[in-house]
GROMACS .gro file of N, CA, C and O in nm:
model
  372
    1MET      N    1  12.021   8.598   9.900
    1MET     CA    2  11.923   8.704   9.889
    1MET      C    3  11.928   8.760   9.747
    1MET      O    4  12.034   8.776   9.689
    2THR      N    5  11.812   8.790   9.691
    2THR     CA    6  11.805   8.844   9.556
    2THR      C    7  11.782   8.994   9.562
    2THR      O    8  11.726   9.047   9.658
    3THR      N    9  11.822   9.062   9.458
    3THR     CA   10  11.811   9.208   9.451
    3THR      C   11  11.672   9.250   9.406
    3THR      O   12  11.621   9.198   9.307
    4PRO      N   13  11.607   9.343   9.477
    4PRO     CA   14  11.477   9.392   9.434
    4PRO      C   15  11.486   9.460   9.297
    4PRO      O   16  11.590   9.511   9.257
    5PHE      N   17  11.374   9.461   9.225
    5PHE     CA   18  11.369   9.523   9.093
    5PHE      C   19  11.399   9.673   9.101
    5PHE      O   20  11.476   9.726   9.024
    6ALA      N   21  11.338   9.743   9.196
    6ALA     CA   22  11.356   9.888   9.210
    6ALA      C   23  11.451   9.915   9.327
    6ALA      O   24  11.412   9.911   9.443
    7THR      N   25  11.577   9.941   9.295
    7THR     CA   26  11.675   9.966   9.400
    7THR      C   27  11.705  10.113   9.422
    7THR      O   28  11.755  10.151   9.526
    8ASP      N   29  11.672  10.196   9.324
    8ASP     CA   30  11.695  10.340   9.335
    8ASP      C   31  11.592  10.401   9.430
    8ASP      O   32  11.472  10.383   9.412
    9PRO      N   33  11.635  10.475   9.533
    9PRO     CA   34  11.538  10.534   9.626
    9PRO      C   35  11.446  10.637   9.559
    9PRO      O   36  11.339  10.668   9.611
   10ASP      N   37  11.484  10.688   9.444
   10ASP     CA   38  11.401  10.785   9.372
   10ASP      C   39  11.311  10.719   9.267
   10ASP      O   40  11.248  10.788   9.187
   11HIS      N   41  11.305  10.587   9.265
   11HIS     CA   42  11.219  10.516   9.170
   11HIS      C   43  11.074  10.557   9.195
   11HIS      O   44  11.030  10.564   9.309
   12PRO      N   45  10.996  10.587   9.090
   12PRO     CA   46  10.859  10.638   9.109
   12PRO      C   47  10.756  10.534   9.153
   12PRO      O   48  10.641  10.569   9.174
   13ALA      N   49  10.794  10.410   9.171
   13ALA     CA   50  10.698  10.308   9.218
   13ALA      C   51  10.650  10.344   9.358
   13ALA      O   52  10.721  10.405   9.437
   14CYS      N   53  10.527  10.303   9.388
   14CYS     CA   54  10.470  10.326   9.522
   14CYS      C   55  10.559  10.263   9.628
   14CYS      O   56  10.627  10.164   9.603
   15GLU      N   57  10.555  10.317   9.748
   15GLU     CA   58  10.637  10.263   9.856
   15GLU      C   59  10.601  10.119   9.891
   15GLU      O   60  10.687  10.044   9.936
   16ILE      N   61  10.475  10.082   9.871
   16ILE     CA   62  10.434   9.945   9.906
   16ILE      C   63  10.446   9.848   9.788
   16ILE      O   64  10.412   9.731   9.801
   17CYS      N   65  10.494   9.895   9.675
   17CYS     CA   66  10.505   9.813   9.555
   17CYS      C   67  10.600   9.695   9.578
   17CYS      O   68  10.706   9.712   9.640
   18PRO      N   69  10.564   9.576   9.530
   18PRO     CA   70  10.654   9.461   9.545
   18PRO      C   71  10.787   9.481   9.471
   18PRO      O   72  10.885   9.413   9.502
   19ALA      N   73  10.793   9.575   9.379
   19ALA     CA   74  10.918   9.601   9.306
   19ALA      C   75  11.028   9.651   9.400
   19ALA      O   76  11.146   9.635   9.370
   20HIS      N   77  10.991   9.709   9.512
   20HIS     CA   78  11.090   9.758   9.609
   20HIS      C   79  11.147   9.648   9.698
   20HIS      O   80  11.248   9.669   9.764
   21ARG      N   81  11.080   9.532   9.701
   21ARG     CA   82  11.128   9.427   9.791
   21ARG      C   83  11.156   9.294   9.721
   21ARG      O   84  11.217   9.205   9.781
   22LEU      N   85  11.111   9.280   9.594
   22LEU     CA   86  11.126   9.153   9.523
   22LEU      C   87  11.192   9.171   9.387
   22LEU      O   88  11.177   9.276   9.324
   23PRO      N   89  11.261   9.068   9.338
   23PRO     CA   90  11.312   9.074   9.200
   23PRO      C   91  11.195   9.062   9.102
   23PRO      O   92  11.085   9.020   9.139
   24ARG      N   93  11.216   9.099   8.978
   24ARG     CA   94  11.109   9.104   8.878
   24ARG      C   95  11.037   8.971   8.859
   24ARG      O   96  10.917   8.968   8.835
   25ASP      N   97  11.104   8.862   8.871
   25ASP     CA   98  11.039   8.733   8.847
   25ASP      C   99  10.954   8.683   8.964
   25ASP      O  100  10.894   8.577   8.957
   26ARG      N  101  10.942   8.761   9.072
   26ARG     CA  102  10.865   8.719   9.190
   26ARG      C  103  10.735   8.796   9.210
   26ARG      O  104  10.666   8.777   9.309
   27PHE      N  105  10.697   8.884   9.116
   27PHE     CA  106  10.570   8.956   9.126
   27PHE      C  107  10.511   8.975   8.987
   27PHE      O  108  10.581   8.966   8.888
   28VAL      N  109  10.379   8.998   8.983
   28VAL     CA  110  10.310   9.021   8.856
   28VAL      C  111  10.269   9.167   8.849
   28VAL      O  112  10.259   9.236   8.950
   29VAL      N  113  10.245   9.213   8.725
   29VAL     CA  114  10.206   9.352   8.703
   29VAL      C  115  10.073   9.354   8.629
   29VAL      O  116  10.061   9.303   8.518
   30TYR      N  117   9.971   9.410   8.695
   30TYR     CA  118   9.839   9.428   8.633
   30TYR      C  119   9.833   9.567   8.571
   30TYR      O  120   9.906   9.658   8.613
   31ASP      N  121   9.744   9.584   8.474
   31ASP     CA  122   9.731   9.714   8.408
   31ASP      C  123   9.658   9.816   8.495
   31ASP      O  124   9.666   9.935   8.469
   32ARG      N  125   9.588   9.771   8.598
   32ARG     CA  126   9.516   9.861   8.690
   32ARG      C  127   9.471   9.780   8.811
   32ARG      O  128   9.477   9.657   8.810
   33PRO      N  129   9.424   9.845   8.919
   33PRO     CA  130   9.372   9.770   9.033
   33PRO      C  131   9.256   9.679   8.990
   33PRO      O  132   9.181   9.712   8.899
   34SER      N  133   9.245   9.566   9.056
   34SER     CA  134   9.147   9.466   9.015
   34SER      C  135   9.104   9.382   9.134
   34SER      O  136   9.179   9.366   9.230
   35TRP      N  137   8.984   9.324   9.124
   35TRP     CA  138   8.937   9.231   9.227
   35TRP      C  139   9.016   9.101   9.221
   35TRP      O  140   9.010   9.021   9.313
   36GLU      N  141   9.092   9.079   9.114
   36GLU     CA  142   9.175   8.959   9.105
   36GLU      C  143   9.301   8.969   9.191
   36GLU      O  144   9.366   8.869   9.217
   37CYS      N  145   9.335   9.090   9.231
   37CYS     CA  146   9.451   9.110   9.319
   37CYS      C  147   9.411   9.211   9.427
   37CYS      O  148   9.454   9.325   9.425
   38PRO      N  149   9.327   9.168   9.522
   38PRO     CA  150   9.277   9.260   9.622
   38PRO      C  151   9.384   9.308   9.719
   38PRO      O  152   9.485   9.241   9.742
   39PHE      N  153   9.359   9.425   9.775
   39PHE     CA  154   9.445   9.485   9.876
   39PHE      C  155   9.429   9.408  10.006
   39PHE      O  156   9.319   9.378  10.049
   40ASN      N  157   9.540   9.373  10.068
   40ASN     CA  158   9.538   9.303  10.196
   40ASN      C  159   9.567   9.405  10.306
   40ASN      O  160   9.680   9.449  10.321
   41PRO      N  161   9.466   9.445  10.384
   41PRO     CA  162   9.488   9.547  10.486
   41PRO      C  163   9.582   9.502  10.598
   41PRO      O  164   9.639   9.585  10.668
   42ALA      N  165   9.602   9.372  10.613
   42ALA     CA  166   9.691   9.323  10.719
   42ALA      C  167   9.836   9.365  10.696
   42ALA      O  168   9.907   9.397  10.791
   43ASP      N  169   9.880   9.365  10.570
   43ASP     CA  170  10.019   9.403  10.545
   43ASP      C  171  10.034   9.516  10.442
   43ASP      O  172  10.145   9.560  10.414
   44GLY      N  173   9.923   9.561  10.384
   44GLY     CA  174   9.929   9.675  10.292
   44GLY      C  175   9.971   9.642  10.151
   44GLY      O  176  10.007   9.731  10.075
   45HIS      N  177   9.968   9.516  10.112
   45HIS     CA  178  10.009   9.476   9.977
   45HIS      C  179   9.893   9.410   9.904
   45HIS      O  180   9.792   9.376   9.963
   46ARG      N  181   9.910   9.391   9.773
   46ARG     CA  182   9.811   9.322   9.691
   46ARG      C  183   9.867   9.186   9.652
   46ARG      O  184   9.987   9.173   9.626
   47TYR      N  185   9.776   9.087   9.646
   47TYR     CA  186   9.816   8.952   9.610
   47TYR      C  187   9.712   8.891   9.517
   47TYR      O  188   9.594   8.920   9.527
   48THR      N  189   9.758   8.801   9.429
   48THR     CA  190   9.667   8.724   9.347
   48THR      C  191   9.609   8.612   9.433
   48THR      O  192   9.652   8.592   9.548
   49ALA      N  193   9.516   8.535   9.379
   49ALA     CA  194   9.453   8.426   9.454
   49ALA      C  195   9.555   8.321   9.498
   49ALA      O  196   9.539   8.258   9.603
   50ASP      N  197   9.661   8.303   9.420
   50ASP     CA  198   9.762   8.203   9.458
   50ASP      C  199   9.872   8.259   9.548
   50ASP      O  200   9.968   8.191   9.579
   51GLY      N  201   9.857   8.386   9.592
   51GLY     CA  202   9.952   8.445   9.686
   51GLY      C  203  10.068   8.520   9.623
   51GLY      O  204  10.158   8.565   9.693
   52THR      N  205  10.067   8.536   9.491
   52THR     CA  206  10.173   8.608   9.423
   52THR      C  207  10.155   8.759   9.446
   52THR      O  208  10.048   8.812   9.422
   53PRO      N  209  10.260   8.830   9.491
   53PRO     CA  210  10.248   8.975   9.508
   53PRO      C  211  10.218   9.041   9.373
   53PRO      O  212  10.263   8.995   9.268
   54ALA      N  213  10.140   9.150   9.377
   54ALA     CA  214  10.099   9.216   9.253
   54ALA      C  215  10.121   9.366   9.260
   54ALA      O  216  10.097   9.430   9.362
   55CYS      N  217  10.165   9.421   9.148
   55CYS     CA  218  10.177   9.566   9.127
   55CYS      C  219  10.063   9.605   9.035
   55CYS      O  220  10.032   9.534   8.940
   56VAL      N  221   9.999   9.720   9.062
   56VAL     CA  222   9.886   9.762   8.978
   56VAL      C  223   9.911   9.899   8.912
   56VAL      O  224   9.819   9.959   8.860
   57HIS      N  225  10.034   9.945   8.914
   57HIS     CA  226  10.069  10.072   8.851
   57HIS      C  227  10.189  10.053   8.758
   57HIS      O  228  10.301  10.093   8.791
   58PRO      N  229  10.167   9.992   8.641
   58PRO     CA  230  10.279   9.965   8.551
   58PRO      C  231  10.351  10.091   8.505
   58PRO      O  232  10.472  10.090   8.484
   59HIS      N  233  10.279  10.202   8.493
   59HIS     CA  234  10.342  10.327   8.449
   59HIS      C  235  10.440  10.380   8.554
   59HIS      O  236  10.538  10.445   8.520
   60LYS      N  237  10.416  10.350   8.681
   60LYS     CA  238  10.508  10.396   8.786
   60LYS      C  239  10.630  10.306   8.799
   60LYS      O  240  10.739  10.354   8.826
   61VAL      N  241  10.609  10.176   8.781
   61VAL     CA  242  10.719  10.083   8.798
   61VAL      C  243  10.804  10.074   8.670
   61VAL      O  244  10.916  10.027   8.673
   62GLY      N  245  10.748  10.122   8.558
   62GLY     CA  246  10.823  10.123   8.433
   62GLY      C  247  10.824   9.990   8.362
   62GLY      O  248  10.919   9.958   8.291
   63LEU      N  249  10.718   9.911   8.380
   63LEU     CA  250  10.708   9.780   8.316
   63LEU      C  251  10.577   9.768   8.240
   63LEU      O  252  10.478   9.832   8.276
   64ALA      N  253  10.578   9.687   8.138
   64ALA     CA  254  10.453   9.657   8.068
   64ALA      C  255  10.375   9.556   8.152
   64ALA      O  256  10.434   9.467   8.213
   65PRO      N  257  10.242   9.569   8.159
   65PRO     CA  258  10.164   9.472   8.236
   65PRO      C  259  10.176   9.332   8.177
   65PRO      O  260  10.178   9.315   8.056
   66ASP      N  261  10.187   9.233   8.263
   66ASP     CA  262  10.186   9.096   8.215
   66ASP      C  263  10.052   9.029   8.245
   66ASP      O  264  10.030   8.915   8.211
   67ARG      N  265   9.961   9.105   8.308
   67ARG     CA  266   9.824   9.057   8.332
   67ARG      C  267   9.728   9.173   8.306
   67ARG      O  268   9.755   9.287   8.343
   68ILE      N  269   9.618   9.142   8.244
   68ILE     CA  270   9.515   9.242   8.216
   68ILE      C  271   9.401   9.221   8.316
   68ILE      O  272   9.349   9.112   8.329
   69ALA      N  273   9.366   9.328   8.385
   69ALA     CA  274   9.258   9.319   8.484
   69ALA      C  275   9.124   9.301   8.413
   69ALA      O  276   9.098   9.366   8.313
   70PRO      N  277   9.039   9.214   8.465
   70PRO     CA  278   8.907   9.196   8.405
   70PRO      C  279   8.819   9.318   8.434
   70PRO      O  280   8.850   9.398   8.521
   71PRO      N  281   8.709   9.332   8.361
   71PRO     CA  282   8.620   9.445   8.387
   71PRO      C  283   8.566   9.436   8.529
   71PRO      O  284   8.559   9.328   8.587
   72PRO      N  285   8.527   9.551   8.586
   72PRO     CA  286   8.472   9.549   8.722
   72PRO      C  287   8.348   9.461   8.729
   72PRO      O  288   8.273   9.447   8.633
   73LYS      N  289   8.327   9.402   8.845
   73LYS     CA  290   8.208   9.320   8.866
   73LYS      C  291   8.087   9.412   8.874
   73LYS      O  292   8.096   9.523   8.929
   74PRO      N  293   7.972   9.370   8.820
   74PRO     CA  294   7.853   9.455   8.827
   74PRO      C  295   7.806   9.469   8.972
   74PRO      O  296   7.818   9.375   9.051
   75LEU      N  297   7.756   9.587   9.003
   75LEU     CA  298   7.703   9.611   9.137
   75LEU      C  299   7.567   9.545   9.150
   75LEU      O  300   7.485   9.551   9.059
   76ASP      N  301   7.541   9.485   9.262
   76ASP     CA  302   7.411   9.424   9.289
   76ASP      C  303   7.324   9.527   9.361
   76ASP      O  304   7.314   9.526   9.484
   77LEU      N  305   7.265   9.615   9.283
   77LEU     CA  306   7.179   9.718   9.340
   77LEU      C  307   7.038   9.663   9.357
   77LEU      O  308   6.988   9.592   9.270
   78PRO      N  309   6.973   9.699   9.467
   78PRO     CA  310   6.836   9.651   9.485
   78PRO      C  311   6.743   9.714   9.381
   78PRO      O  312   6.759   9.829   9.342
   79VAL      N  313   6.648   9.635   9.335
   79VAL     CA  314   6.552   9.684   9.236
   79VAL      C  315   6.446   9.766   9.308
   79VAL      O  316   6.387   9.721   9.406
   80GLU      N  317   6.424   9.886   9.259
   80GLU     CA  318   6.325   9.974   9.321
   80GLU      C  319   6.186   9.933   9.273
   80GLU      O  320   6.164   9.918   9.152
   81PRO      N  321   6.093   9.915   9.366
   81PRO     CA  322   5.958   9.875   9.323
   81PRO      C  323   5.892   9.986   9.242
   81PRO      O  324   5.921  10.104   9.260
   82ALA      N  325   5.805   9.945   9.150
   82ALA     CA  326   5.734  10.044   9.067
   82ALA      C  327   5.643  10.129   9.156
   82ALA      O  328   5.579  10.079   9.249
   83ARG      N  329   5.639  10.255   9.126
   83ARG     CA  330   5.554  10.346   9.203
   83ARG      C  331   5.414  10.348   9.143
   83ARG      O  332   5.399  10.349   9.021
   84PRO      N  333   5.312  10.350   9.228
   84PRO     CA  334   5.175  10.357   9.174
   84PRO      C  335   5.151  10.493   9.109
   84PRO      O  336   5.203  10.595   9.154
   85HIS      N  337   5.078  10.492   9.000
   85HIS     CA  338   5.045  10.617   8.931
   85HIS      C  339   4.930  10.688   9.004
   85HIS      O  340   4.841  10.625   9.059
   86ARG      N  341   4.933  10.814   9.000
   86ARG     CA  342   4.823  10.893   9.057
   86ARG      C  343   4.708  10.892   8.956
   86ARG      O  344   4.729  10.878   8.836
   87TRP      N  345   4.588  10.909   9.001
   87TRP     CA  346   4.472  10.901   8.912
   87TRP      C  347   4.478  11.003   8.801
   87TRP      O  348   4.439  10.975   8.690
   88TRP      N  349   4.536  11.123   8.825
   88TRP     CA  350   4.541  11.224   8.721
   88TRP      C  351   4.650  11.192   8.617
   88TRP      O  352   4.644  11.241   8.506
   89GLN      N  353   4.747  11.109   8.653
   89GLN     CA  354   4.846  11.068   8.556
   89GLN      C  355   4.791  10.960   8.463
   89GLN      O  356   4.833  10.948   8.349
   90ARG      N  357   4.696  10.882   8.510
   90ARG     CA  358   4.638  10.774   8.429
   90ARG      C  359   4.522  10.824   8.343
   90ARG      O  360   4.486  10.762   8.247
   91ALA      N  361   4.466  10.937   8.377
   91ALA     CA  362   4.346  10.985   8.308
   91ALA      C  363   4.374  11.016   8.160
   91ALA      O  364   4.289  11.000   8.075
   92GLY      N  365   4.495  11.056   8.126
   92GLY     CA  366   4.527  11.095   7.989
   92GLY      C  367   4.558  10.977   7.900
   92GLY      O  368   4.582  10.993   7.780
   93ARG      N  369   4.554  10.859   7.947
   93ARG     CA  370   4.590  10.741   7.866
   93ARG      C  371   4.475  10.684   7.794
   93ARG      O  372   4.371  10.666   7.811
   0.00000   0.00000   0.00000
């Protein structure tokens, strides 16, 4: 068995952080939450696409990020149809 990175019970890392259960070489640290490491509601942890546990609060765990989160994905908002002009709004043109 290997020793977790955060062994002190007063460590400021989140309770669900992989630093509390894994050694440093078994998890990655992102600079912020990202769609690249989504939250898994089944167990309450974040994972990368290849299944590597991820921490998203480097300031709490006391480590420099080794991965930079990409910018947020753009929202696909529906396009609002153009509104017809009233006759008095067109008269001044």
